[in-house]
XYZ file of C-alpha atoms in Angstrom:
606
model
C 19.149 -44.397 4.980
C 18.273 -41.707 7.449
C 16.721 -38.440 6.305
C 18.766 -35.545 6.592
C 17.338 -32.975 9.394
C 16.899 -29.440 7.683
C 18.950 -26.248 9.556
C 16.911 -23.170 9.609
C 19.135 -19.641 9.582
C 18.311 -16.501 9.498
C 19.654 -14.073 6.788
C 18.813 -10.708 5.419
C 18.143 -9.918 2.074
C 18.713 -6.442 0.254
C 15.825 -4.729 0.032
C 14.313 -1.001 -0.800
C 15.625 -0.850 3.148
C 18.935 -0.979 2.198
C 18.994 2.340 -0.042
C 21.107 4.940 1.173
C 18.313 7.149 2.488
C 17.020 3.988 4.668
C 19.976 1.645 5.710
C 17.755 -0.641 7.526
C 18.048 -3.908 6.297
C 15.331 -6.429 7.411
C 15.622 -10.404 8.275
C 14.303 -13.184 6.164
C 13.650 -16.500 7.245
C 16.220 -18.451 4.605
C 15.208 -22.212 5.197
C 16.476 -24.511 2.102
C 14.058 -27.284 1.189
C 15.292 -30.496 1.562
C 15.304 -33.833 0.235
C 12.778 -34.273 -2.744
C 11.384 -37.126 -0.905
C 10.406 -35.275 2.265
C 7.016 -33.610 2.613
C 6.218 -33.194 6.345
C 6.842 -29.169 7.238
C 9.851 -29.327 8.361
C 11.450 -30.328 4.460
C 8.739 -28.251 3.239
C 9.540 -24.750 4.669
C 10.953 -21.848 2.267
C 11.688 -18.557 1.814
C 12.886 -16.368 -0.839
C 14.302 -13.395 -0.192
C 13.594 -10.533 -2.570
C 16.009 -9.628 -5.547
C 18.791 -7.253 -5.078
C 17.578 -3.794 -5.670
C 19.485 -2.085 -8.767
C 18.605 1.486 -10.273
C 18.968 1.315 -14.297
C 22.034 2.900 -13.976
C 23.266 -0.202 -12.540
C 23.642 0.793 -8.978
C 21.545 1.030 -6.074
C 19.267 3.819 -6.272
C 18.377 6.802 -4.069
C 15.087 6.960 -2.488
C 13.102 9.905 -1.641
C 12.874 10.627 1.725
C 10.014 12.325 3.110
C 9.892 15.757 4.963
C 11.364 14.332 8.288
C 14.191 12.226 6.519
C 12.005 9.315 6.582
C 10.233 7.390 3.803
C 6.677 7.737 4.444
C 6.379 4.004 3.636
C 8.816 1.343 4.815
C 10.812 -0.949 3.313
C 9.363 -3.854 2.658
C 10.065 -6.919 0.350
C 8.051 -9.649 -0.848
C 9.249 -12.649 0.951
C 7.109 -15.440 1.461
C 7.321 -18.037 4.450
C 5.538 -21.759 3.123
C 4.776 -25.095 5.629
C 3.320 -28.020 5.258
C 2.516 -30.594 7.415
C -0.465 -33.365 8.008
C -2.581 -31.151 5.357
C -1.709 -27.826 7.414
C -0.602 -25.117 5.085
C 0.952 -21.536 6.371
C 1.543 -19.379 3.849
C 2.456 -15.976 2.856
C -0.922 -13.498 1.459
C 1.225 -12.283 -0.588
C -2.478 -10.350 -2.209
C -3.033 -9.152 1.505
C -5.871 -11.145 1.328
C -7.603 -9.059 -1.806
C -8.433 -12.611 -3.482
C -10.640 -13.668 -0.347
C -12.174 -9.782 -0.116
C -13.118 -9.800 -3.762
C -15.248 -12.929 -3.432
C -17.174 -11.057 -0.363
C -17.136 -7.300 -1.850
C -16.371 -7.667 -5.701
C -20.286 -7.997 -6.720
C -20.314 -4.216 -6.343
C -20.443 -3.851 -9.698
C -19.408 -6.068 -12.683
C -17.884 -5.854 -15.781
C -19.173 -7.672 -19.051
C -16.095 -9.586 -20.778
C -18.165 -9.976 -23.783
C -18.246 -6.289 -24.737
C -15.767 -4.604 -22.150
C -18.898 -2.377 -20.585
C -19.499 -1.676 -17.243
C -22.858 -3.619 -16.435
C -23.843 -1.812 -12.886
C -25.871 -4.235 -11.010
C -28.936 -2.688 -10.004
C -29.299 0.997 -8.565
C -25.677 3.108 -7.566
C -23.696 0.257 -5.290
C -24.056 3.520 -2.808
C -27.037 5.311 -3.380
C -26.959 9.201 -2.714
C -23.178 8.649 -2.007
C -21.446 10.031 -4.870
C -22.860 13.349 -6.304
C -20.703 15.715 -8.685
C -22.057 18.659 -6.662
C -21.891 17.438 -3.229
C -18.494 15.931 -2.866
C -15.704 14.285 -5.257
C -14.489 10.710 -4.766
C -11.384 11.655 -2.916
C -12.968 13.176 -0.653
C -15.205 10.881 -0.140
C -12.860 8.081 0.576
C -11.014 10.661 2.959
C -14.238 11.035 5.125
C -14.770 7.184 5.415
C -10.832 6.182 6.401
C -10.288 4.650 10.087
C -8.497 6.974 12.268
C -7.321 4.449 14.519
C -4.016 3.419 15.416
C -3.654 5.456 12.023
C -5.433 6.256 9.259
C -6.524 3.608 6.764
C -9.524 2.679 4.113
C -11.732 -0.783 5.291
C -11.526 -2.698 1.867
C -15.257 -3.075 2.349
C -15.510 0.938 1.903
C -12.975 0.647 -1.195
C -15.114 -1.909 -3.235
C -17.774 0.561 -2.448
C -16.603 3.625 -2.854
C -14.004 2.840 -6.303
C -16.835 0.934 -8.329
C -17.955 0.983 -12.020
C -20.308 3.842 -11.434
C -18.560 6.047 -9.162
C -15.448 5.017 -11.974
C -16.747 5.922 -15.245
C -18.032 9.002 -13.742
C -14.899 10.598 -12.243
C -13.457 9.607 -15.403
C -15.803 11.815 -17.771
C -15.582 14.816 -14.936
C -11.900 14.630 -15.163
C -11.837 14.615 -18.799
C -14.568 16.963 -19.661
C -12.794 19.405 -21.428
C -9.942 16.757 -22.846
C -10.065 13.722 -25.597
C -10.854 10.655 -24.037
C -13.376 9.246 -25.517
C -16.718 6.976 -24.133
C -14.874 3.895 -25.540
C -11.776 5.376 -23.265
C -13.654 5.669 -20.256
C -15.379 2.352 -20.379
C -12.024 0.450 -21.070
C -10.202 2.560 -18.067
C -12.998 1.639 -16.061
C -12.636 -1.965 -16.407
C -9.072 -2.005 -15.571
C -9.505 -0.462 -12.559
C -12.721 -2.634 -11.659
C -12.366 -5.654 -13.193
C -9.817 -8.233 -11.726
C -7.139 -9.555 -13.041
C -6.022 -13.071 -11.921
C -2.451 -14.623 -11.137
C -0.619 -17.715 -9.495
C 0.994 -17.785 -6.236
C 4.446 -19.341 -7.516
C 5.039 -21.235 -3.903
C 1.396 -22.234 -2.941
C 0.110 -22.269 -6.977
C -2.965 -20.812 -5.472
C -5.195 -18.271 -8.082
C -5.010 -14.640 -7.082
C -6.291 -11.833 -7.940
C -6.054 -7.958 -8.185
C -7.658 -4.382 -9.347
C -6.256 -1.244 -9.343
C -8.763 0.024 -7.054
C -6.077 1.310 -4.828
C -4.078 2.987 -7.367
C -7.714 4.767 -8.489
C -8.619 6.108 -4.896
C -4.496 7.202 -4.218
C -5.019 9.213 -6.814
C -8.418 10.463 -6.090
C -7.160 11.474 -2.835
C -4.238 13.459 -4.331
C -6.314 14.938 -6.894
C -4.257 13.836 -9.533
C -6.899 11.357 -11.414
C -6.018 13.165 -14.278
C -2.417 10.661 -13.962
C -4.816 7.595 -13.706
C -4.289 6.731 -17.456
C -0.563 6.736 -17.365
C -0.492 4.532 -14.380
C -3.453 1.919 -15.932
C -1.288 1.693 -19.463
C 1.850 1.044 -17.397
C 0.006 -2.257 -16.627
C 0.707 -1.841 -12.844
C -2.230 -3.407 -10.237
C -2.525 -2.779 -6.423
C -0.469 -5.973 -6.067
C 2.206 -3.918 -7.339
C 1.508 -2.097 -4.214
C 3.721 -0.624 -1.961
C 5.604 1.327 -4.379
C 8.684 3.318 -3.533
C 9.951 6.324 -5.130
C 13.884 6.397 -5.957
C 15.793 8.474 -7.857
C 17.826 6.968 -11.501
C 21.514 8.204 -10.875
C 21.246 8.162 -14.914
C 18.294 10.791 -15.058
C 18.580 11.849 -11.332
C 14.975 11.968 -11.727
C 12.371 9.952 -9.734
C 10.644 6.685 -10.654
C 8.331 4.070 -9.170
C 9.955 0.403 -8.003
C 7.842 -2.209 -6.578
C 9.359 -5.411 -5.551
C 12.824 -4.586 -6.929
C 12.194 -3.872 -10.574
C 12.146 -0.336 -12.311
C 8.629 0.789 -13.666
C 10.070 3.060 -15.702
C 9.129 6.804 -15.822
C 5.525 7.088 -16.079
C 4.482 10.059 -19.068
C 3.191 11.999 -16.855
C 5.800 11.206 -14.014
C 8.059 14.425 -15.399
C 5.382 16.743 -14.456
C 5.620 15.395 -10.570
C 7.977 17.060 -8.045
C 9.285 15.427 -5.206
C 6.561 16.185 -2.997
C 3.968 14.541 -5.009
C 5.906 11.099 -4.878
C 5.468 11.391 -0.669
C 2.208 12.082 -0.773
C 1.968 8.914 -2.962
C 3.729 6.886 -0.840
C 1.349 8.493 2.306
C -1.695 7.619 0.871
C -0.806 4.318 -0.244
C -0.084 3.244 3.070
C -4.131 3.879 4.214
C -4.542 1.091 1.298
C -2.194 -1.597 2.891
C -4.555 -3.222 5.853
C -4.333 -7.098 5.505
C -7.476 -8.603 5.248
C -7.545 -11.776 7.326
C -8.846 -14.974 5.384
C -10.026 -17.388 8.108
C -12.416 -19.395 7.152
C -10.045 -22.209 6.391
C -9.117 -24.471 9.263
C -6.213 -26.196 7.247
C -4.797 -23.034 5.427
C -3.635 -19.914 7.762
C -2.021 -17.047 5.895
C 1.210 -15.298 6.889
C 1.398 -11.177 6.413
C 4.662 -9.712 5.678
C 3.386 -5.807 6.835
C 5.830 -3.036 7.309
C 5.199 -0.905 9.844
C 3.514 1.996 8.130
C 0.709 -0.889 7.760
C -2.380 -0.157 10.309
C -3.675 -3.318 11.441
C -7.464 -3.644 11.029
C -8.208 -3.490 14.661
C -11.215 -1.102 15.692
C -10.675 -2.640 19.474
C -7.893 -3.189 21.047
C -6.800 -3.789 24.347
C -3.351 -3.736 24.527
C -3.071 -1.852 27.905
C -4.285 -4.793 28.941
C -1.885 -7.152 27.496
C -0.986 -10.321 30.317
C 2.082 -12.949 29.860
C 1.243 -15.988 28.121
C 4.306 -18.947 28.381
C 7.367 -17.634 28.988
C 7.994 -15.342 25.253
C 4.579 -14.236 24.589
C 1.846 -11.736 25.863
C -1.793 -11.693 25.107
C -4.373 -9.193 24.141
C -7.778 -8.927 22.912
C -8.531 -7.126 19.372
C -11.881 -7.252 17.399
C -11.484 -7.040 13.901
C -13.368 -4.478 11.429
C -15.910 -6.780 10.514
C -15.155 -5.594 6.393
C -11.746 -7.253 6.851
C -12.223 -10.835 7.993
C -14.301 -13.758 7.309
C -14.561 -15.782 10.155
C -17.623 -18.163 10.084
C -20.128 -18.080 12.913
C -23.268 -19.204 13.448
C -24.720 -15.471 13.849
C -23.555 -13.585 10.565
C -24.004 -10.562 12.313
C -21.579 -11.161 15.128
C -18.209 -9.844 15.415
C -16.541 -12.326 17.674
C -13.062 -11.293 19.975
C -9.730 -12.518 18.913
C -6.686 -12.839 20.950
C -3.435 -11.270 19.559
C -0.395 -12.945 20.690
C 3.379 -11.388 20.490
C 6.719 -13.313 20.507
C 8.637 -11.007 23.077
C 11.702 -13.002 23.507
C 13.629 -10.655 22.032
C 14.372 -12.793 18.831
C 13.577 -10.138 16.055
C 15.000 -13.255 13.454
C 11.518 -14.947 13.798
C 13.072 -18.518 15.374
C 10.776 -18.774 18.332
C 7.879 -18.112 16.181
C 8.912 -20.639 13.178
C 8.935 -22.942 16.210
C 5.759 -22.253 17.729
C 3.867 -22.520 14.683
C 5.330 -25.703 13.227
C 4.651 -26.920 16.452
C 1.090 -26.448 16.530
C 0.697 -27.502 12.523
C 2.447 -31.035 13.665
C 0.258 -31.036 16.399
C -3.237 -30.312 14.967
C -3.058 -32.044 11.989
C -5.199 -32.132 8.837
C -8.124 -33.668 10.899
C -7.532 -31.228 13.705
C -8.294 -31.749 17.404
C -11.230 -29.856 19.764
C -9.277 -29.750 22.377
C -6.124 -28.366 20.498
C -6.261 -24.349 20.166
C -7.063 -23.632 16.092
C -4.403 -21.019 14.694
C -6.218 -18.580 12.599
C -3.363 -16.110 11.407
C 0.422 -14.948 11.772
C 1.793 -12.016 10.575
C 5.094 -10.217 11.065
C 5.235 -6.041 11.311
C 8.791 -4.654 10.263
C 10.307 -1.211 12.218
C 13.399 0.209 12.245
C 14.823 -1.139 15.465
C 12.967 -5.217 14.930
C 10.565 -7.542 13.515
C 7.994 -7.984 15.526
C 5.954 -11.651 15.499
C 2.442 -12.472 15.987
C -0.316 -14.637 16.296
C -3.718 -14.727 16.023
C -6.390 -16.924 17.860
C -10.689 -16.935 18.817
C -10.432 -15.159 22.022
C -11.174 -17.466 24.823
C -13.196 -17.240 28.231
C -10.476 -17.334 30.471
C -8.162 -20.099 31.051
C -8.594 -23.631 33.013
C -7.609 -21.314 36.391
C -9.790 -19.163 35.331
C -12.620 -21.337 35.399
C -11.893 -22.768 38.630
C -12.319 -19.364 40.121
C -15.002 -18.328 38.118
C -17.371 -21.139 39.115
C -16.732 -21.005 42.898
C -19.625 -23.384 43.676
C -19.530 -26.335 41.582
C -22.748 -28.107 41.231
C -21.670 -31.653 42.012
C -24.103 -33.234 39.730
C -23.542 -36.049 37.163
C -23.788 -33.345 33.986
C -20.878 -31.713 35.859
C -18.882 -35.233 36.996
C -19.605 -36.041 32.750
C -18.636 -33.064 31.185
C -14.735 -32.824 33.183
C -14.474 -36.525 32.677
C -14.979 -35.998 28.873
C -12.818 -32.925 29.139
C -9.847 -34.673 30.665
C -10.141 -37.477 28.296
C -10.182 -34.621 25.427
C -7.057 -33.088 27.182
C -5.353 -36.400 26.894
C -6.535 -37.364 23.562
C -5.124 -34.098 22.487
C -1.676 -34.562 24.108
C -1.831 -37.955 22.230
C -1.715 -36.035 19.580
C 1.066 -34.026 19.943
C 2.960 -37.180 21.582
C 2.173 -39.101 17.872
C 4.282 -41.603 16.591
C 3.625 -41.512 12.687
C 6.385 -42.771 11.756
C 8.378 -46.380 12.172
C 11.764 -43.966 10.786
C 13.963 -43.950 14.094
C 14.989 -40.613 12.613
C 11.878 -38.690 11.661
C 11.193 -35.970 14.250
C 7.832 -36.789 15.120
C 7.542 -37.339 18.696
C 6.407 -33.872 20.218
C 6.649 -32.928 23.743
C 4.638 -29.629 24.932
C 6.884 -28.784 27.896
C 4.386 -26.545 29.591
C 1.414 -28.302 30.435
C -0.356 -26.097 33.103
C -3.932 -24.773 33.715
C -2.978 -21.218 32.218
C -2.465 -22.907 28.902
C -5.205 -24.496 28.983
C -7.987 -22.166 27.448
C -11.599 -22.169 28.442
C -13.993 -21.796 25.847
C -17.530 -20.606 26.584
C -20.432 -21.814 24.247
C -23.480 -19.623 25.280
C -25.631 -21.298 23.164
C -25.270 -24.667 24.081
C -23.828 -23.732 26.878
C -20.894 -26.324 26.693
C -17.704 -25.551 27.405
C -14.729 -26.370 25.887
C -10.549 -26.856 27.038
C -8.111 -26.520 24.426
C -3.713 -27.151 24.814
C -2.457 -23.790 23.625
C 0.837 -22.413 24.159
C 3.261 -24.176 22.001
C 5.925 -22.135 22.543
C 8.382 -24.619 24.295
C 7.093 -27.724 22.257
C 9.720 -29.541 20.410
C 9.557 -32.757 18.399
C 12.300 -35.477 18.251
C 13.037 -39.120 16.418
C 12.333 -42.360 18.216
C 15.681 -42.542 19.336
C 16.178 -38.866 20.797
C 12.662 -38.853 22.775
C 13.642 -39.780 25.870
C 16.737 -37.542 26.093
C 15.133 -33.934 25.177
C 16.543 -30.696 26.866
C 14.093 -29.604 28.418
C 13.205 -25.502 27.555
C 11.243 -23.750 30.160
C 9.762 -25.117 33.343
C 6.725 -24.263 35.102
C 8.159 -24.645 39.163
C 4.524 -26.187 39.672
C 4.131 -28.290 37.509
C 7.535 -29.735 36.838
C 8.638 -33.336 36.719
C 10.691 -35.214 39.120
C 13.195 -36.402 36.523
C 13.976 -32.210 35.894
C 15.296 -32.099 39.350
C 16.753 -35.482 39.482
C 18.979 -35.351 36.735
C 20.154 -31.074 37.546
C 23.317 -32.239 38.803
C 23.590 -33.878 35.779
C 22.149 -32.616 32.519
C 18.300 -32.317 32.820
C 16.803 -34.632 30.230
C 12.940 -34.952 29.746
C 10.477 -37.082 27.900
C 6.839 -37.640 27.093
C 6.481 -38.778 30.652
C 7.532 -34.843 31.880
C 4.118 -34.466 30.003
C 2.054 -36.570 31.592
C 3.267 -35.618 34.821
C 1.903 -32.460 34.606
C -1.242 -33.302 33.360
C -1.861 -35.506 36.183
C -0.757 -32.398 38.760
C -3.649 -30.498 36.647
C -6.092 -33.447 37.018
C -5.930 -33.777 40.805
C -6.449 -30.202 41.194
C -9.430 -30.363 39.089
C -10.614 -33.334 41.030
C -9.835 -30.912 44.276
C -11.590 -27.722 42.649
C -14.819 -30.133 41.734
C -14.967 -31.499 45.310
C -13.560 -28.131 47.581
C -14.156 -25.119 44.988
C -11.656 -22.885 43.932
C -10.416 -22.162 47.897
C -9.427 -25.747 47.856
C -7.000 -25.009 45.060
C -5.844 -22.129 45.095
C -5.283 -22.541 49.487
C -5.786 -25.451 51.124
C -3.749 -27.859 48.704
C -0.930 -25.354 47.252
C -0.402 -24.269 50.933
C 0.469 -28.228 52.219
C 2.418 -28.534 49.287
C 4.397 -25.704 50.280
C 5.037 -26.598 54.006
C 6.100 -30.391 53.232
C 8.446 -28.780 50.486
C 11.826 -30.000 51.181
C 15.361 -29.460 49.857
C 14.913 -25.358 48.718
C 16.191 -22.620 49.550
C 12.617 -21.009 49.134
C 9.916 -23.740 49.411
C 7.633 -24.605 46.530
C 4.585 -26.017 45.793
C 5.497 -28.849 43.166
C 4.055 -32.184 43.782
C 7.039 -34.112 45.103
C 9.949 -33.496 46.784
C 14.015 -35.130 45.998
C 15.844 -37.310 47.826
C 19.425 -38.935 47.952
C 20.061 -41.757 47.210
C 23.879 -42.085 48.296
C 24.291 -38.716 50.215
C 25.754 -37.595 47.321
C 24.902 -36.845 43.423
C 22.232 -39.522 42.685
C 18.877 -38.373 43.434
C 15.375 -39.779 43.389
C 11.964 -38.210 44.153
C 9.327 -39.388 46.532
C 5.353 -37.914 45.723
C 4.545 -35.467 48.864
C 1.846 -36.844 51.583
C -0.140 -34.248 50.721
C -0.945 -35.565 47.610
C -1.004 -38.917 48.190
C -3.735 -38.349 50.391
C -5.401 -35.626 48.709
C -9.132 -35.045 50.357
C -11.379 -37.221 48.353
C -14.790 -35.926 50.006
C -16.404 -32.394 50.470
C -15.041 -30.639 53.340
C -19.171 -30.539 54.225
């Protein structure tokens, strides 16, 4: 019995968006899980939209706007996007990564479970960093926040700066002159330092949280005197964002996170409606994801909204370039306190390359396709010569969703290379190393061509649709100086059963690099297959061959400009590899390879 194929929609959910002050609702990815039996990523994918939003008095409440009519924060909902395939896992960080920080920055100070005491380890975390007569906590976590694109606190700086010491003594300052006793300051301290662990209800993954934020948004309002309301109201940072709305019942404001009334806090009476935007403000410095990468089968998704500053302190997006047809490219480097990429050199802070979807499709479609694409593709055991996803995240605004993707910044790409190297030592090392490379190329293309499965139905035959030297990246290893060619750019790959294959649509063409069957069967409907695939990689190889004998001139000249001037049949000629013919002077059409490549130099022009 065949397996039913799972539809993927788009709908939007109610969120805090969809108050009254902010009617800007925001799209979920609703994809229903399929048969029980199914496990490859396509039954596998999910996603919950968040609850309806309902004020106690049973209707949707009002929330505060700031000063400019906006809410400082925006709305944002806890949906979670799951897939599984071949051992690959994508999920949603719904922790923004705090779990994976924690096991990096948490040693700043522990807390004994046997006695509930804070045990500092060793001298001050921060030596000479906190003094009552120099400078308060606030404002010392105001003078270490990144300015850039906005303002926001490193998580490295908050494990250091809101820490069992620094704690407990802000805590006795602040009550000096009021009743709250050692025994209160020690067990305040601990909640706000000492983590507190929970499950991940789609990927049953441990978590964990502190109310470390909470502690510094306060600090930074000044209000740390409220810290004991907010710790016995049992909310944690992953509470976090909050949003301020107003109870028609009370027509007073109160805290919501995630769709669910906190309640009025005690002290929450005593706040006007400033104080609840300046909340809001200073919670959004606390919101930078921290990217968990040292996992090559698990990448995490991040659900930001756009009052979230990406941890980024490079980035060149002036100079962005096209990547595919729907993306563009840009290098970032990441604050080295907010990822945990391994490399050889722990004190290097590689590059990463930052892709956007910019098709226009705010629903997230084109980006659900490119990355199930590449988890089919890559597998649990991976490939070299396949590019290695590290991260996705989507960033909310009021007019879209925007979707990216995050990869190891390469050298350049296979063109790149070509004119990089401009004399090609035509030695045996050389001859080796693109003979293995082509053969990884392949191998890797194998791999996305896989047939897993004897199911006629099962959509496992992939076909990358736009193989080309620009996605082909160029990786640089200066130590061993070996360099690497990955397959990136799955934008346009698609997968299909055994019996659909050889009748794909094709969707997007490189002119170049195309097929002869695209132009044979125009007249008709265009239908490709794996072959359209191996076309192209051929076209690549023979330029390679041309580039190792010829250089880069021999490429990017002498061979594109024959192709062009035996190009027959266009309006405007090309440089593709063959050219059409008729076959009965009227609709049937066959192709015929151009001279130029059949007799494509063989020997140095010297």
């Amino acid at each position: 019995m065949a397996k039913p194929t799972p539809t993927w929609t788009v709908s939007r959910a109610s969120t805090f968006a969809d108050s009254p002050a902010r009617q800007t609702a925001r799209p979920v990815l609703d994809i229903p899980r399929n048969s029980p039996h199914h496990t490859s990523c396509r039954d596998f994918i999910e996603q919950r939209g968040s609850p309806n939003l309902h004020s106690p008095g049973g209707s949707c409440g009002q929330s505060r706007p700031s000063s400019n009519g906006v809410s400082p924060v925006s709305g944002h909902s806890p949906s979670s996007f799951h897939l599984e395939d071949d051992g690959i896992t994508i999920y949603t960080a719904i922790d923004r990564g705090y779990t994976a920080a924690e096991e990096i920055y948490g040693s700043n100070g522990t807390l004994d479970s046997t006695n509930d005491s804070v045990v500092p380890q060793g001298p001050d975390p921060d030596p000479g960093l906190h003094s009552a007569s120099e400078s308060n906590l606030g404002e010392l976590i105001r003078s270490s926040l990144e300015k850039y694109p906005k303002k926001w606190l490193p998580i490295d700086r908050l494990f250091a700066l809101v820490n069992p010491v620094h704690v407990r003594q802000e805590l006795s300052q602040t009550y000096s002159s009021q009743k709250l006793s050692p025994a209160d300051v020690e067990r305040y301290t601990k909640m706000v330092c000492s983590h507190k662990s929970y499950d991940d209800e789609n990927t049953k993954r441990k978590l964990k949280s502190s109310c470390r934020c909470i502690f510094a948004i306060l600090a930074l309002m000044n209000r740390l005197n409220d810290a004991p309301a907010f710790l016995e109201s049992e909310l944690s940072d992953r509470d976090l964002p909050l949003r301020a709305m107003k109870n028609p019942a009370t027509q007073r404001y109160e805290f919501y996170s995630h769709g669910r009334s906190i309640g009025p806090l005690p002290t929450a009476d005593v706040w006007h409606s400033a104080m609840f935007d300046t909340f809001m403000l200073y919670q959004s410095y606390m919101l930078s994801p921290f990217f968990d990468l040292k996992s090559k089968n698990d990448v995490p998704f991040h659900d930001l909204g756009d009052d979230v500053a990406l941890p980024f302190i490079e980035d060149y997006f002036s100079e962005r370039r096209q990547q595919g047809h729907h993306g563009t490219v840009w290098r970032v480097k990441i604050h080295p306190g907010h990822h945990n990429f391994p490399t050889d050199n722990e004190q290097e802070n590689p590059y990463f390359a930052v892709k956007e979807l910019t098709s226009g499709d705010s629903g997230g479609t084109d980006f659900i396709q490119e990355v199930t694409a590449w988890a089919k593709s890559v597998g649990v055991a991976g490939h070299r010569h396949i590019i290695r996803l590290l991260a996705t995240w989507r960033q909310t605004s009021r007019q879209k969703d925007s979707w990216y993707l995050l990869f190891l910044w390469a050298n350049g790409n296979l063109r790149d290379y070509w004119y990089k190297h401009t004399e090609p030592q035509r030695d045996l090392l050389l001859v080796t190393w693109i003979g293995d490379q082509c053969l990884g190329l392949a191998e890797g293309l194998k791999k996305i061509h896989r047939a897993a499965s004897n199911d006629d139905n099962i959509e496992n035959y992939g076909i990358h649709g736009d193989i080309k030297p620009e996605n082909i990246l160029w990786y640089k290893d200066e130590d061993d100086n070996y360099d690497n060619l990955v397959v990136c750019d799955f934008g346009f790959t698609r997968f299909h059963s055994r019996r659909s294959r050889s009748t794909a649509r094709p969707e997007g063409i490189s002119p170049t690099y195309r097929a002869p069957e695209y132009d044979t069967t125009l007249k008709q409907t265009p239908h490709i297959s794996r072959a359209y695939d191996i076309w192209a990689l051929a076209c690549v190889y023979l330029e390679f061959i041309t580039w190792y004998i010829t250089g880069p001139e021999g490429v990017r000249d002498t061979f594109t400009t024959k192709r062009t001037n035996q190009d027959k049949g266009e309006l405007v000629p090309g440089d593709k590899f063959f050219n059409c013919v008729s076959l009965d002077g009227e609709n049937n059409f066959g192709a015929i390879v151009k001279p130029c490549v059949l007799k494509a130099s063989l020997h140095s022009p010297t």
